[in-house]
CSV table of C-alpha atoms in Angstrom, one decimal:
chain,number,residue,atom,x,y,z
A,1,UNK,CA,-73.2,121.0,-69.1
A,2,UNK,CA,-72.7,119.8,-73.1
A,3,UNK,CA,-69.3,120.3,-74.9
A,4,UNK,CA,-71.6,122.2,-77.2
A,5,UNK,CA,-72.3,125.0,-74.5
A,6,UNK,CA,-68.6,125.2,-73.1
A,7,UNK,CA,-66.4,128.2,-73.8
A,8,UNK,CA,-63.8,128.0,-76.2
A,9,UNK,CA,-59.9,129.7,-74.9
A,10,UNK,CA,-60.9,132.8,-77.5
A,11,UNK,CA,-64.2,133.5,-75.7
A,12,UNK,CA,-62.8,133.1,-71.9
A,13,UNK,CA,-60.1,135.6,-73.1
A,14,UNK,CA,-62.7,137.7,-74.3
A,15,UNK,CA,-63.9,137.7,-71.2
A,16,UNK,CA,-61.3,137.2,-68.9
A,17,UNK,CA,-60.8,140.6,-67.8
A,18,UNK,CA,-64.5,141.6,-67.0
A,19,UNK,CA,-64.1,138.0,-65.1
A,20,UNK,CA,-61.6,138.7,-63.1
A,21,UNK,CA,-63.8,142.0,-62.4
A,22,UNK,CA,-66.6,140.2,-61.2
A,23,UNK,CA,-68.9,141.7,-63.7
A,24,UNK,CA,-69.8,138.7,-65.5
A,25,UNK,CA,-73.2,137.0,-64.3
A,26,UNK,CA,-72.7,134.3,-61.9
A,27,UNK,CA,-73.6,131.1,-64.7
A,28,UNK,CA,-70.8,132.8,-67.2
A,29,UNK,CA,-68.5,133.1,-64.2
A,30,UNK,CA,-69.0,129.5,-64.0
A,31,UNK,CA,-68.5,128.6,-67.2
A,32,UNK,CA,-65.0,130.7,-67.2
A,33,UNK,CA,-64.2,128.4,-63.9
A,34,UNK,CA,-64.7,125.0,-65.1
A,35,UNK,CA,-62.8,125.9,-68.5
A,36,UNK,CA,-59.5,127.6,-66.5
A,37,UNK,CA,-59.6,124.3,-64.4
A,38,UNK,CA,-59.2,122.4,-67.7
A,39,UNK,CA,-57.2,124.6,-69.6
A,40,UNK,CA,-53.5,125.3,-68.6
A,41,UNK,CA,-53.3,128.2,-71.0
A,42,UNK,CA,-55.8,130.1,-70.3
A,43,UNK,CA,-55.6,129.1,-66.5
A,44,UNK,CA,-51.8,130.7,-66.8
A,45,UNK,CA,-53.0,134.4,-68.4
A,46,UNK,CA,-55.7,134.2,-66.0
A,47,UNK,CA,-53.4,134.1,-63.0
A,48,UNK,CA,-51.2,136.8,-64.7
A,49,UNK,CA,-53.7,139.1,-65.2
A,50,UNK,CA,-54.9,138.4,-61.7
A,51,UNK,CA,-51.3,139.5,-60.5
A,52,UNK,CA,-50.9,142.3,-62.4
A,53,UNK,CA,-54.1,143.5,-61.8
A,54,UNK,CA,-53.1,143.2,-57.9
A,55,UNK,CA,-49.9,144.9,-58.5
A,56,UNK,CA,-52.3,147.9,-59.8
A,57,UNK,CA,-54.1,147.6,-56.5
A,58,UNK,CA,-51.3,148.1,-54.7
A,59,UNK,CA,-50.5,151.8,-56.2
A,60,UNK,CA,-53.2,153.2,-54.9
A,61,UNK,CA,-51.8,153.1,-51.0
A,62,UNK,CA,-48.8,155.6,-50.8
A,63,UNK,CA,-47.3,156.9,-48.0
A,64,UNK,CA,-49.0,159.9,-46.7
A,65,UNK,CA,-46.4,162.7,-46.1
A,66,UNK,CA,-46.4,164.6,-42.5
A,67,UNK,CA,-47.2,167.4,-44.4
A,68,UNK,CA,-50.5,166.0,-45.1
A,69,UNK,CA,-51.1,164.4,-42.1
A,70,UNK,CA,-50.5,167.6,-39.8
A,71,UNK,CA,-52.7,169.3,-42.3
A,72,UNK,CA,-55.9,166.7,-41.8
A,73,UNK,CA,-55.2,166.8,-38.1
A,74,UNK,CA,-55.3,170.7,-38.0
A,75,UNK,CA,-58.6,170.6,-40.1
A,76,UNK,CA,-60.3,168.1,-37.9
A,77,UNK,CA,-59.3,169.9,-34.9
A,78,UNK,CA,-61.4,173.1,-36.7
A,79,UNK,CA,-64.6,171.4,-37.0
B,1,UNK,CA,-94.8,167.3,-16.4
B,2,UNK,CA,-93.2,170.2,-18.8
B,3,UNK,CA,-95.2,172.7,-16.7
B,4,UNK,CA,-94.0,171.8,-13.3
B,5,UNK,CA,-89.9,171.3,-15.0
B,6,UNK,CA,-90.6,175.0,-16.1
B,7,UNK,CA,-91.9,176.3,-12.7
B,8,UNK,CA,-88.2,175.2,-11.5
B,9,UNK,CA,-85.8,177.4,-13.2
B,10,UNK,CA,-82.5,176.1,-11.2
B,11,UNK,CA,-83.4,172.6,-12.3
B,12,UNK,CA,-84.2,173.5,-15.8
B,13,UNK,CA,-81.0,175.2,-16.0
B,14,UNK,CA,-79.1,172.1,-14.6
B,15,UNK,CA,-80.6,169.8,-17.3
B,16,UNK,CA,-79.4,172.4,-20.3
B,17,UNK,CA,-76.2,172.2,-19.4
B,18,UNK,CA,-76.3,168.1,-18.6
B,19,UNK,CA,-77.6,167.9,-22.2
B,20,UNK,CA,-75.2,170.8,-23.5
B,21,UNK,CA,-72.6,168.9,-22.0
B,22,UNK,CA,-73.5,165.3,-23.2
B,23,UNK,CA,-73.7,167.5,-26.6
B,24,UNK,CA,-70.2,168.6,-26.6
B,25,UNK,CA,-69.4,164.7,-25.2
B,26,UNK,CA,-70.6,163.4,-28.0
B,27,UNK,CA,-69.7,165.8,-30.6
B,28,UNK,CA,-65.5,165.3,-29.4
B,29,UNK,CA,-66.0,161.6,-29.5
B,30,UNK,CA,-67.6,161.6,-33.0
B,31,UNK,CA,-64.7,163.9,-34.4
B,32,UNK,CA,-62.4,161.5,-32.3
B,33,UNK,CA,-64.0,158.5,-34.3
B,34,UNK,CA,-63.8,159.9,-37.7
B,35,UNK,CA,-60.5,161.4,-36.9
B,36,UNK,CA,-59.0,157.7,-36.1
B,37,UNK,CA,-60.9,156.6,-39.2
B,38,UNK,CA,-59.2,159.1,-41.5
B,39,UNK,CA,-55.9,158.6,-40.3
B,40,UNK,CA,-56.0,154.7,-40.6
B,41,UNK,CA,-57.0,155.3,-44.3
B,42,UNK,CA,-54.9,158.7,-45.3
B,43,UNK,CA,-51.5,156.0,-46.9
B,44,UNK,CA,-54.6,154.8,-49.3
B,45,UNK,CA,-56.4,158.1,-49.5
B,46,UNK,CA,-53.6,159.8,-50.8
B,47,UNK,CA,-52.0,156.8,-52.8
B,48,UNK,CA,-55.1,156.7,-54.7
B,49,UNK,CA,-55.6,160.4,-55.2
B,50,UNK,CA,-51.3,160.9,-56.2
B,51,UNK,CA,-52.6,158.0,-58.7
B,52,UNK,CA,-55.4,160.0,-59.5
B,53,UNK,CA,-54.0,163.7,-60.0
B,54,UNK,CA,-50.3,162.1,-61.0
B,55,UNK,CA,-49.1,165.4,-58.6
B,56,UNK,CA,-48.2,165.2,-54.8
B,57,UNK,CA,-49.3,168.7,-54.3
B,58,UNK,CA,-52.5,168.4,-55.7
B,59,UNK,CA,-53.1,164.7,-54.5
B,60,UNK,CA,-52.7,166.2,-50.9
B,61,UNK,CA,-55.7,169.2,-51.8
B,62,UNK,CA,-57.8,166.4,-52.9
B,63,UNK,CA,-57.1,164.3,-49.6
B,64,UNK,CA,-57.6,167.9,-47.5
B,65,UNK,CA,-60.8,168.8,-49.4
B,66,UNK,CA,-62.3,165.0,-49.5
B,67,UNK,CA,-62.1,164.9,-45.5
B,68,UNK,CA,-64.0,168.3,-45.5
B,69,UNK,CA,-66.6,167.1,-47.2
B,70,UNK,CA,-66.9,164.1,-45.4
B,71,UNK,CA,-67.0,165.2,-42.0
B,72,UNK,CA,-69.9,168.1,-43.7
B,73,UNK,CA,-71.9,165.1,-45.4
B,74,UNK,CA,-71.1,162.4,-42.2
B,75,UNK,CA,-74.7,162.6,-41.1
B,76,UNK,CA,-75.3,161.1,-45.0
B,77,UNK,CA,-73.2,157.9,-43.8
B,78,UNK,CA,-75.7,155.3,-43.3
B,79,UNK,CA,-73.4,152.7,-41.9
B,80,UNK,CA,-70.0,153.3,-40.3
B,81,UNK,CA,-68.5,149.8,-41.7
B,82,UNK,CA,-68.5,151.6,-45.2
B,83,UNK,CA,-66.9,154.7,-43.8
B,84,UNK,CA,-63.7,153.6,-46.8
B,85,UNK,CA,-66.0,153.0,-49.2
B,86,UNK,CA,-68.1,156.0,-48.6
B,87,UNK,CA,-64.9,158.2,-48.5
B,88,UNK,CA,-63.7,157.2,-51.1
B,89,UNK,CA,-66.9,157.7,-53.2
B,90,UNK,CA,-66.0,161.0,-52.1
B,91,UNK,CA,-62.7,161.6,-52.9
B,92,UNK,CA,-63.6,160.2,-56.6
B,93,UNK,CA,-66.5,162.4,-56.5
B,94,UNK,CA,-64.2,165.4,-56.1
B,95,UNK,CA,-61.8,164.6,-58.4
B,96,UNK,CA,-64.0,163.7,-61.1
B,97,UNK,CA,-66.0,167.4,-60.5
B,98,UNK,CA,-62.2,169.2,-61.1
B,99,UNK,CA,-61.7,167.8,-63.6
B,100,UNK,CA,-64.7,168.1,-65.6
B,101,UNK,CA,-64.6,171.7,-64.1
B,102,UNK,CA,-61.0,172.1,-65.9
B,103,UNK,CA,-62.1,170.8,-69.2
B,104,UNK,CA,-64.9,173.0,-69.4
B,105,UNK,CA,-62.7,175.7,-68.8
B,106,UNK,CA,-60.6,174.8,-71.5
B,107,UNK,CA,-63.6,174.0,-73.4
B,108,UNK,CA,-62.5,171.7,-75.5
B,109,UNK,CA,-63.5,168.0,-75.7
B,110,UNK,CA,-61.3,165.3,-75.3
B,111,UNK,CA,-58.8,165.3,-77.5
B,112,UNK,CA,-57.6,161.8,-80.0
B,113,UNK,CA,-54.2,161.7,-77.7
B,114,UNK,CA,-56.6,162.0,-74.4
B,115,UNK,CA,-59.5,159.3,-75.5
B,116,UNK,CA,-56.4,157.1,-76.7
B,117,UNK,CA,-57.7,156.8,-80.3
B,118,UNK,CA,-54.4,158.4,-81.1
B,119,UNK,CA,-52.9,155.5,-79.3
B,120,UNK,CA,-52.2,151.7,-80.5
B,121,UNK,CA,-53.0,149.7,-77.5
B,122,UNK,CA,-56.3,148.2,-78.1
B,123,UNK,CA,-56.2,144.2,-77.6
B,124,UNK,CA,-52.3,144.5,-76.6
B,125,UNK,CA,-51.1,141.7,-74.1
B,126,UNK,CA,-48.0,141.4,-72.2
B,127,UNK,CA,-48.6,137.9,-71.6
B,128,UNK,CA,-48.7,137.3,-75.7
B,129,UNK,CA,-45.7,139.4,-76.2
B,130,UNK,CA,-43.9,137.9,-73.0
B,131,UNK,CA,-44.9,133.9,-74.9
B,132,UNK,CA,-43.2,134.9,-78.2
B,133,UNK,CA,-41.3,132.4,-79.6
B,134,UNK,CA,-37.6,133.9,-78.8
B,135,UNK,CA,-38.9,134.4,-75.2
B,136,UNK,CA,-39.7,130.7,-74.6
B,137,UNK,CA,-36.0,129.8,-73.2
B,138,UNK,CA,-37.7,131.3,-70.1
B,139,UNK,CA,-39.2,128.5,-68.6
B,140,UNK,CA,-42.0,131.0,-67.6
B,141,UNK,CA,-41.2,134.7,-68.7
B,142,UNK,CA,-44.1,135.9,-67.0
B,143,UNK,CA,-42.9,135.4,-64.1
B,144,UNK,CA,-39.5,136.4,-64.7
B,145,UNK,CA,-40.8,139.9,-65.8
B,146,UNK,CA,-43.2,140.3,-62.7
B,147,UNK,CA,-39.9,139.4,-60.5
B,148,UNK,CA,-38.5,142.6,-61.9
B,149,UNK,CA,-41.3,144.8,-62.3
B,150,UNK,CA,-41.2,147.2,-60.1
B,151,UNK,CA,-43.4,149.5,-58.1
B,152,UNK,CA,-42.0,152.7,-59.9
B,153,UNK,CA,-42.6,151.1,-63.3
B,154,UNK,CA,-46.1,150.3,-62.7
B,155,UNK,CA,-47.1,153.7,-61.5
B,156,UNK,CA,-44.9,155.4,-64.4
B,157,UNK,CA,-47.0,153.3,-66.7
B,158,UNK,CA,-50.3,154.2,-64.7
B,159,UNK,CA,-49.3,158.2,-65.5
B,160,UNK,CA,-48.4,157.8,-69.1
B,161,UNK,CA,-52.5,156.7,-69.5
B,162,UNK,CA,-54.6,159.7,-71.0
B,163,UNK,CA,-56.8,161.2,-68.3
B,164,UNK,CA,-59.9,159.3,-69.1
B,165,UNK,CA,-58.2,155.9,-69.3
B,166,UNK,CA,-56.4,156.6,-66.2
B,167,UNK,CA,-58.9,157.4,-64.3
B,168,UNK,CA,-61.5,154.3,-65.9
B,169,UNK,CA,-58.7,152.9,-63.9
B,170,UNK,CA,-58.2,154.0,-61.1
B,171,UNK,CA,-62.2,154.0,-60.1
B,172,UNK,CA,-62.6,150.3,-61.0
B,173,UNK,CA,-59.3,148.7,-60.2
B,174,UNK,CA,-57.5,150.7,-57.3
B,175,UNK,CA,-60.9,152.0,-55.5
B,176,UNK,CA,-62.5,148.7,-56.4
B,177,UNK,CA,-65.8,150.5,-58.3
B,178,UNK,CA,-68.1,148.5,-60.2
B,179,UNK,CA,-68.7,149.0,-63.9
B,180,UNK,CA,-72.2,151.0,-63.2
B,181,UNK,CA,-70.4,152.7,-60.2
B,182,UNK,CA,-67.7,154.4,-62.2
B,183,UNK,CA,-69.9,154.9,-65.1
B,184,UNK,CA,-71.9,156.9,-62.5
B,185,UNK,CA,-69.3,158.7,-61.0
B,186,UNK,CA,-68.4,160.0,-64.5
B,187,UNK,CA,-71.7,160.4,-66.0
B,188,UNK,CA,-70.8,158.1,-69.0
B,189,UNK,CA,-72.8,154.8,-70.1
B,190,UNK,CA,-71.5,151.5,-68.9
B,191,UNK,CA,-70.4,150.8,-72.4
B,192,UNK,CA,-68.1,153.8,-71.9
B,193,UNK,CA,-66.5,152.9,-68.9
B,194,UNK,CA,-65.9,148.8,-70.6
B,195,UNK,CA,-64.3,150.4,-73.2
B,196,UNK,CA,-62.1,152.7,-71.7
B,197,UNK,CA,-60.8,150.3,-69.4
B,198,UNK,CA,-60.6,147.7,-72.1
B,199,UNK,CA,-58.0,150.3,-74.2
B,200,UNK,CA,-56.2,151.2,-70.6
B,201,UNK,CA,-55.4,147.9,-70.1
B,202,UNK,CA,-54.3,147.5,-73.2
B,203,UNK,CA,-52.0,150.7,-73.1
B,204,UNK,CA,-50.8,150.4,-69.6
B,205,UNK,CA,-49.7,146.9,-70.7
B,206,UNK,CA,-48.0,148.4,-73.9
B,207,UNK,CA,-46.3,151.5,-71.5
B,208,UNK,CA,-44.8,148.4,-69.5
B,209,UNK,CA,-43.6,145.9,-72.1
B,210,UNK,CA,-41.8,149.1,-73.6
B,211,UNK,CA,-40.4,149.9,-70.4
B,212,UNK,CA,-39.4,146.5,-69.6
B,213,UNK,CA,-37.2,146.4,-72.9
B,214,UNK,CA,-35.8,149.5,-72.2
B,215,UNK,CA,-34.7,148.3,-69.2
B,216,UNK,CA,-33.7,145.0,-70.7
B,217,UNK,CA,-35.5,142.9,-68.8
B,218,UNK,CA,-36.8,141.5,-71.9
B,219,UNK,CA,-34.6,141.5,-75.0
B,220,UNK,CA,-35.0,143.5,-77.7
B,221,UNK,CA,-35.0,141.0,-80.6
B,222,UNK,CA,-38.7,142.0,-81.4
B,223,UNK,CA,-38.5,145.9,-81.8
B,224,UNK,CA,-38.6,145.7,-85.5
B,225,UNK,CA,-41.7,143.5,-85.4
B,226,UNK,CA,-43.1,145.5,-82.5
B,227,UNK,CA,-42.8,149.1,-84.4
B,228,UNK,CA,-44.9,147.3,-87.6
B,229,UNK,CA,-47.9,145.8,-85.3
């Protein structure tokens, strides 16, 4: 790769969320790989965003109540 | 053959029931089988639908009609190692019906407050605001505020969202949706779904830089600048 075709820290952070999406095409996601294992800036908000982003994930399990459960039990037993 | 089984009524009798029997088998161990599966996914069934419908009551409707629709549509599943996926396709399905069922009712579009264009978070970063200046005697004040951050504020910043930035998401981060999935499930263009999420992000992170100076987590030295951006 030339210096002329790598990204600069404003593009990767322009792109940083769709990145760390996985909806960037595989060569971009490349590019944004090489640069945040230069760059200790971007390579920092990356990993933020990574954590919050799996903090987010992790609101979407709650603990079912036994209300619900004996409800989905009674249910299944109808079908 | 089928002549002679039909000459024999006793044994044509005995295979019915053999084969009404396997039936009835089979038809326990299925609901068995998606019985186990529901119950090993209902903590992230109904997590993601409380994030969803920001209501316990109405979270555990959704759950209750999503599993009747699945077990109705279960021939439909192709492959029983997407069974979580596939449910949960279901679940947003559902949701995403209601709600578009409500706002018809109320026949309105979507308001400037629920689009967010009444809303300033476009482009805003916690990690910027947690790297100003007067922060910086935190070695790393990133990880200082993700120490205290918890659970409760995330999801009370997850609820303060506008429906349609909520629910952007929810689809593509907590269920794990594509772009082009979610933009599907809502019947929007792709560009639609990248920008919503794009302004969600931004607003979520807003909701929790607030929150974390209310709580003083951070200081408050920056209000004054904050309230002018």
């Amino acid at each position: 790769m030339t210096d002329e075709s790598r990204l600069s820290c404003e593009q990767v952070l322009e792109h940083l969320l769709e990145y760390l999406d996985q909806e960037l095409t595989a060569e971009t996601s490349a590019e944004i790989d090489r640069h945040l294992a230069e760059c200790r800036g971007c390579f920092s908000r990356a990993e933020f965003e990574r954590r919050l982003k799996s903090r987010v994930v992790q609101t979407g399990t709650a603990s079912a109540p036994e209300s619900l459960r004996a409800r989905i039990k009674a249910l299944i037993e109808r079908f | 053959m089928y002549a002679a089984t039909s000459a024999e009524p006793g044994a044509l009798g005995t295979r019915a029931r053999a084969r009404a029997e396997v039936a009835v088998i089979e038809e326990t161990s299925r609901r068995r089988l998606f019985e186990a599966e529901v119950e090993r996914l209902l903590d992230r069934l109904f997590g993601t639908a409380l994030r969803l419908t920001r209501n316990r009551a109405d979270a555990e409707d959704l759950v209750g009609e999503t599993v009747a629709k699945a077990w109705a549509s279960l021939d439909q599943l192709a492959d029983p190692r997407m069974f979580e996926a596939w449910i949960q396709r279901i679940l947003a399905n559902t949701f995403v019906s209601q709600w578009r069922h409500r706002r018809a009712q109320r026949e309105v579009a979507l308001t400037a407050e629920e689009d967010g264009t009444a809303l300033d978070g476009e482009g805003f970063s916690l990690f910027e605001r947690l790297h100003q200046p007067f922060l910086l005697w935190w070695s790393t004040p990133e990880a200082m505020l993700e120490t205290k951050l918890l659970r409760e504020d995330l999801e009370r910043a997850l609820d303060s969202l506008p429906d349609a930035f909520r629910v952007a998401i929810v689809l593509t981060e907590v269920q794990g949706h594509s772009y082009a999935e979610a933009a599907e499930l809502l019947g929007v263009p792709v560009g639609t779904v990248r920008s919503r999420l794009s302004r969600a992000r931004g607003l979520l992170q807003r909701a929790l830089w607030e929150q974390a100076r209310e709580a003083g987590i951070v200081p408050d030295h920056g209000r004054g600048r904050e309230d002018r951006d």
